[in-house]
PDB file of C-alpha atoms in Angstrom:
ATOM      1  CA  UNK O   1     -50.429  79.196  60.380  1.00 56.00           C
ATOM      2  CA  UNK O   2     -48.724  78.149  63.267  1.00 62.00           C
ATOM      3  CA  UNK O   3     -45.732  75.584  62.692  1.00 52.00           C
ATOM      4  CA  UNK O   4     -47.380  72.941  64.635  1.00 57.00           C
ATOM      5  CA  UNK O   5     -50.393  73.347  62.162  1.00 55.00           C
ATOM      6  CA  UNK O   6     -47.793  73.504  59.167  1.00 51.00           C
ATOM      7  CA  UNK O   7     -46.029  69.951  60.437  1.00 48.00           C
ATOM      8  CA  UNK O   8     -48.987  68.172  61.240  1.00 53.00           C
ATOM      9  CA  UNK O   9     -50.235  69.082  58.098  1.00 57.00           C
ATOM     10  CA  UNK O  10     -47.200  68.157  56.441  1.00 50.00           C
ATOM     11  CA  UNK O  11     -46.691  64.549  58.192  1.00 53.00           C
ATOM     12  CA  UNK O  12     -50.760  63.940  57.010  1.00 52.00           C
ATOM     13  CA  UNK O  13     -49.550  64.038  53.733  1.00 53.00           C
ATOM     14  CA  UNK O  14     -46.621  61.991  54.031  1.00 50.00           C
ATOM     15  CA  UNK O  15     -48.717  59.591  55.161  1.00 49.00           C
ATOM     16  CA  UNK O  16     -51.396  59.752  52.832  1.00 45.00           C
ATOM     17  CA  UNK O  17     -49.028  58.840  50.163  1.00 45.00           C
ATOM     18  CA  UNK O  18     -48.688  55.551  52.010  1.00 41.00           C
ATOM     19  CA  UNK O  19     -52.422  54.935  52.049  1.00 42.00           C
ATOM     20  CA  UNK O  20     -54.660  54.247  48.947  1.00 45.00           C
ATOM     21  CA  UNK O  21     -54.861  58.003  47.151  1.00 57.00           C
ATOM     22  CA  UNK O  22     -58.880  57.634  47.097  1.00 84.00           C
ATOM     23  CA  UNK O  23     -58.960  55.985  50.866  1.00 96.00           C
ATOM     24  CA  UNK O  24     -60.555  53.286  52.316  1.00 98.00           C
ATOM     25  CA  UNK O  25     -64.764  54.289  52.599  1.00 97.00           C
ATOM     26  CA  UNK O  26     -65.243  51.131  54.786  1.00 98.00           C
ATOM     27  CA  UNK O  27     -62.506  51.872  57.271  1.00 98.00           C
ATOM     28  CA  UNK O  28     -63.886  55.967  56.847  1.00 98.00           C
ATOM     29  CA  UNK O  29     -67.449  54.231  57.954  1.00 98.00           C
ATOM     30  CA  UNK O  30     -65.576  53.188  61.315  1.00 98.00           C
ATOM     31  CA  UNK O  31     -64.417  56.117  61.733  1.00 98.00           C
ATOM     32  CA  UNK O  32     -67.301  58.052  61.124  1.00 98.00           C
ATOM     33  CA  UNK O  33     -68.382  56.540  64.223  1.00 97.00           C
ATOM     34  CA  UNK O  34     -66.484  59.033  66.403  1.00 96.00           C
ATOM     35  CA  UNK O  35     -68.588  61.822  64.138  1.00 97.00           C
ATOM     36  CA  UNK O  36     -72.233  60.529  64.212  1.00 96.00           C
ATOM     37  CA  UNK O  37     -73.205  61.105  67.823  1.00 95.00           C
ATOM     38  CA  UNK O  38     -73.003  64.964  66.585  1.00 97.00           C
ATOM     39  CA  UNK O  39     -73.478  64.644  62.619  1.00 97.00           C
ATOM     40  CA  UNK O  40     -75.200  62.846  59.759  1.00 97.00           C
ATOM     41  CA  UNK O  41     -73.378  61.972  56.782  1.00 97.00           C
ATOM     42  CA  UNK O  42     -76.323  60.010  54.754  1.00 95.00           C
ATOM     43  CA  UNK O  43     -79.025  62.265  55.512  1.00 94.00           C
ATOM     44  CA  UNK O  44     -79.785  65.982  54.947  1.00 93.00           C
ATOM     45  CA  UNK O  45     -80.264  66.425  59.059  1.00 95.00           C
ATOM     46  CA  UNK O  46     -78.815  69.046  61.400  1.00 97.00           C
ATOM     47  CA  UNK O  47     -77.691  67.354  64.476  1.00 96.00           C
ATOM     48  CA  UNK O  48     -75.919  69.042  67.524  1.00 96.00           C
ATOM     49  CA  UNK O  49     -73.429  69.600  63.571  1.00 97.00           C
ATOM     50  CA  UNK O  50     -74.491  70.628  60.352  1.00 98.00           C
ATOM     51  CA  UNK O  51     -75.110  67.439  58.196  1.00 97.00           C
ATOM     52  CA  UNK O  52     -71.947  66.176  56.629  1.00 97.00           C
ATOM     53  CA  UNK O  53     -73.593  64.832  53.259  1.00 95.00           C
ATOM     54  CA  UNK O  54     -72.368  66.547  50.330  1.00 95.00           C
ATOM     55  CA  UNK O  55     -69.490  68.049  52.249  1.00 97.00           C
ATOM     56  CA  UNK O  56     -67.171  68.333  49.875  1.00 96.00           C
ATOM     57  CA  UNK O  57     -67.067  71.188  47.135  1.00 96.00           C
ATOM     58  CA  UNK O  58     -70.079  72.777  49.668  1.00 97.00           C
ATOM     59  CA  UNK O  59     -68.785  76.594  50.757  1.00 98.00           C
ATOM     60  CA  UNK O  60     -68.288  76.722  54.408  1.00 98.00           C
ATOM     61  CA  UNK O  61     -70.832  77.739  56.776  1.00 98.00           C
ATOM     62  CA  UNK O  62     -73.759  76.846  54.500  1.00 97.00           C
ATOM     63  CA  UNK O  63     -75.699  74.538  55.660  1.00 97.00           C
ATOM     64  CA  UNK O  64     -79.632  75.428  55.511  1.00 94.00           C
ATOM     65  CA  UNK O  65     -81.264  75.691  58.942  1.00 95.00           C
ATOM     66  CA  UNK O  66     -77.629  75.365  60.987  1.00 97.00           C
ATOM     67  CA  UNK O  67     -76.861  77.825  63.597  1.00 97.00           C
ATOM     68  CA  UNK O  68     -73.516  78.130  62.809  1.00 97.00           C
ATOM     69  CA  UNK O  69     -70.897  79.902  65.592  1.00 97.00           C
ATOM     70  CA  UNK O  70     -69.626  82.916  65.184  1.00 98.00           C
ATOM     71  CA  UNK O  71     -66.015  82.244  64.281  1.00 98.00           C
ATOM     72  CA  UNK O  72     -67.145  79.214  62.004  1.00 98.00           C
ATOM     73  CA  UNK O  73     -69.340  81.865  59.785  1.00 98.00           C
ATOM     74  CA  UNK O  74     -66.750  84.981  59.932  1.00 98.00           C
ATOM     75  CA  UNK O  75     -64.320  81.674  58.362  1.00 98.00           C
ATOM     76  CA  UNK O  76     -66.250  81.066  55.955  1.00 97.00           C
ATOM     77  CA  UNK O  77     -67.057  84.686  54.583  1.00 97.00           C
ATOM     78  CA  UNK O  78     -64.296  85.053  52.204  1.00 97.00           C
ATOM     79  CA  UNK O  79     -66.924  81.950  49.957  1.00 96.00           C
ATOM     80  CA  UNK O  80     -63.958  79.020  51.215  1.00 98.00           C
ATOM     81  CA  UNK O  81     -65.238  75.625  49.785  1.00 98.00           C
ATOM     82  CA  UNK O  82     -64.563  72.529  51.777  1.00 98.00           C
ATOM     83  CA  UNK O  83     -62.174  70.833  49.436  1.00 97.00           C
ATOM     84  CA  UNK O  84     -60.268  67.672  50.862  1.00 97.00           C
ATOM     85  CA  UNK O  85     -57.091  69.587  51.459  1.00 97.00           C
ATOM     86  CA  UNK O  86     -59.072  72.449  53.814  1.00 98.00           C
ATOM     87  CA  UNK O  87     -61.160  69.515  55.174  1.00 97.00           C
ATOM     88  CA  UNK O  88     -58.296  67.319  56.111  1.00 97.00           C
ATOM     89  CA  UNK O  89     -56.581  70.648  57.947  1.00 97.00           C
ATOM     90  CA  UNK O  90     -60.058  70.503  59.858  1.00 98.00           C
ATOM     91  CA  UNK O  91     -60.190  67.126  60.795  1.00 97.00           C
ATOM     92  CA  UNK O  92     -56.580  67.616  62.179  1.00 97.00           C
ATOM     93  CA  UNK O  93     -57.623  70.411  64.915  1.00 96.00           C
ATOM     94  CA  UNK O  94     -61.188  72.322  64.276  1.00 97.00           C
ATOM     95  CA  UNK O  95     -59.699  74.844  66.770  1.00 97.00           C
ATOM     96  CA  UNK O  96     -56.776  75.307  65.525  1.00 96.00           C
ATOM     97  CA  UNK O  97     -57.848  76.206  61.860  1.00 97.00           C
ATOM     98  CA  UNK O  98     -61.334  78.122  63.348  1.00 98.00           C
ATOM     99  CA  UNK O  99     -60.386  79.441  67.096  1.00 97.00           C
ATOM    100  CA  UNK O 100     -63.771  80.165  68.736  1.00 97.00           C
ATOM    101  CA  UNK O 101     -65.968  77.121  67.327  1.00 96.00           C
ATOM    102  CA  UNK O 102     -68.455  75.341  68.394  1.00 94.00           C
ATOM    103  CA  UNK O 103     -67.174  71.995  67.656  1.00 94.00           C
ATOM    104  CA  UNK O 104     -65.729  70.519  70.606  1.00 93.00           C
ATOM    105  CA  UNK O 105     -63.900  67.138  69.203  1.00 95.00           C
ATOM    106  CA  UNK O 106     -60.457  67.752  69.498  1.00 95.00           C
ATOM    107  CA  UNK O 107     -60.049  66.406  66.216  1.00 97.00           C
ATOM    108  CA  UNK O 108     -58.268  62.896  64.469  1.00 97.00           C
ATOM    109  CA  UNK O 109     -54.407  62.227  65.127  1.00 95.00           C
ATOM    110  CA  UNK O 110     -53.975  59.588  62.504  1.00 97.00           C
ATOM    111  CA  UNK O 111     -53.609  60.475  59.023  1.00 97.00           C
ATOM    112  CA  UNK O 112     -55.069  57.446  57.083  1.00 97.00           C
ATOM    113  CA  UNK O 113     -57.827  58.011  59.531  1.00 98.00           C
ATOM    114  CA  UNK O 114     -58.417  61.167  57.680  1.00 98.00           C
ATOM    115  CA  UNK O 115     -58.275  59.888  54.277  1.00 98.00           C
ATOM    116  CA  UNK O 116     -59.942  57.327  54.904  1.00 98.00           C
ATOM    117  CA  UNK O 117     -63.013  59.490  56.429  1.00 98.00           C
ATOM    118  CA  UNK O 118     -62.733  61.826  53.288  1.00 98.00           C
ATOM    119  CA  UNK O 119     -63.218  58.913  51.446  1.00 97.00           C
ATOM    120  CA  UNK O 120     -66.544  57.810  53.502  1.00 98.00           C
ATOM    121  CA  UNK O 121     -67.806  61.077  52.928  1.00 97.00           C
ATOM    122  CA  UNK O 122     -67.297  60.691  49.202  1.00 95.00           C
ATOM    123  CA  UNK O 123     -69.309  57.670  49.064  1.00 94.00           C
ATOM    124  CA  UNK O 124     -72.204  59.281  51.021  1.00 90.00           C
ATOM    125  CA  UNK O 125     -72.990  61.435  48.072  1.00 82.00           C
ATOM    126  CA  UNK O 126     -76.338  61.175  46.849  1.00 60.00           C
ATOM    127  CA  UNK O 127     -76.140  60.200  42.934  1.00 54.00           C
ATOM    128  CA  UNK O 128     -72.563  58.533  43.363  1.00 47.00           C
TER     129      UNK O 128
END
């Protein structure tokens, strides 16, 4: 991991301590905004992205019926879950953590933005 990667990752959770542990869901909601041109969180439906809904605890690279790049499937090989730690890393940089995606956002440069996304996509879990 590069030290950029390890600093950034560091400062998120520095920051997250100053946010509510669980996040905000509402403020995630706004947020999400920046994600739903490409993905659904609320639906089981493959956009230009995978769906979103269930995200977390899902391995990576698993979504049924997603045509998933190269370098996002050889990532997720090894059976990595997305657990709110790996997802947050994500979030920070998709090509930083998975050089040679598909995903083209450059990723979210506020911390309680990411928490508070995590938390969004908590919510959006069917049975919650």
């Amino acid at each position: 991991m590069s030290f950029r990667a390890v600093l950034l990752s560091l400062c998120l959770l520095l920051a997250a301590g100053s946010v509510r542990a669980d996040g905000d869901a509402a403020a995630g909601a706004q947020v999400f905004r920046k994600c739903g041109a490409c993905h659904s969180a609320t639906e089981a439906e493959n956009r230009v992205g995978p769906s979103l809904m269930g995200i977390l605890g899902r391995p990576v690279a698993t979504v049924p019926d997603y045509n998933y790049s190269s370098a996002m499937a050889s990532f997720g090989e090894d059976g990595k879950l997305w657990d709110e730690g790996r997802l947050s890393d994500y979030l920070l940089s998709p090509k930083s953590m998975v050089p040679g995606t598909k995903m083209t956002f450059a990723g979210l440069r506020k911390p309680t933005d990411i928490v508070n996304l995590i938390a969004y996509l908590k919510s959006t879990v069917v049975g919650k």
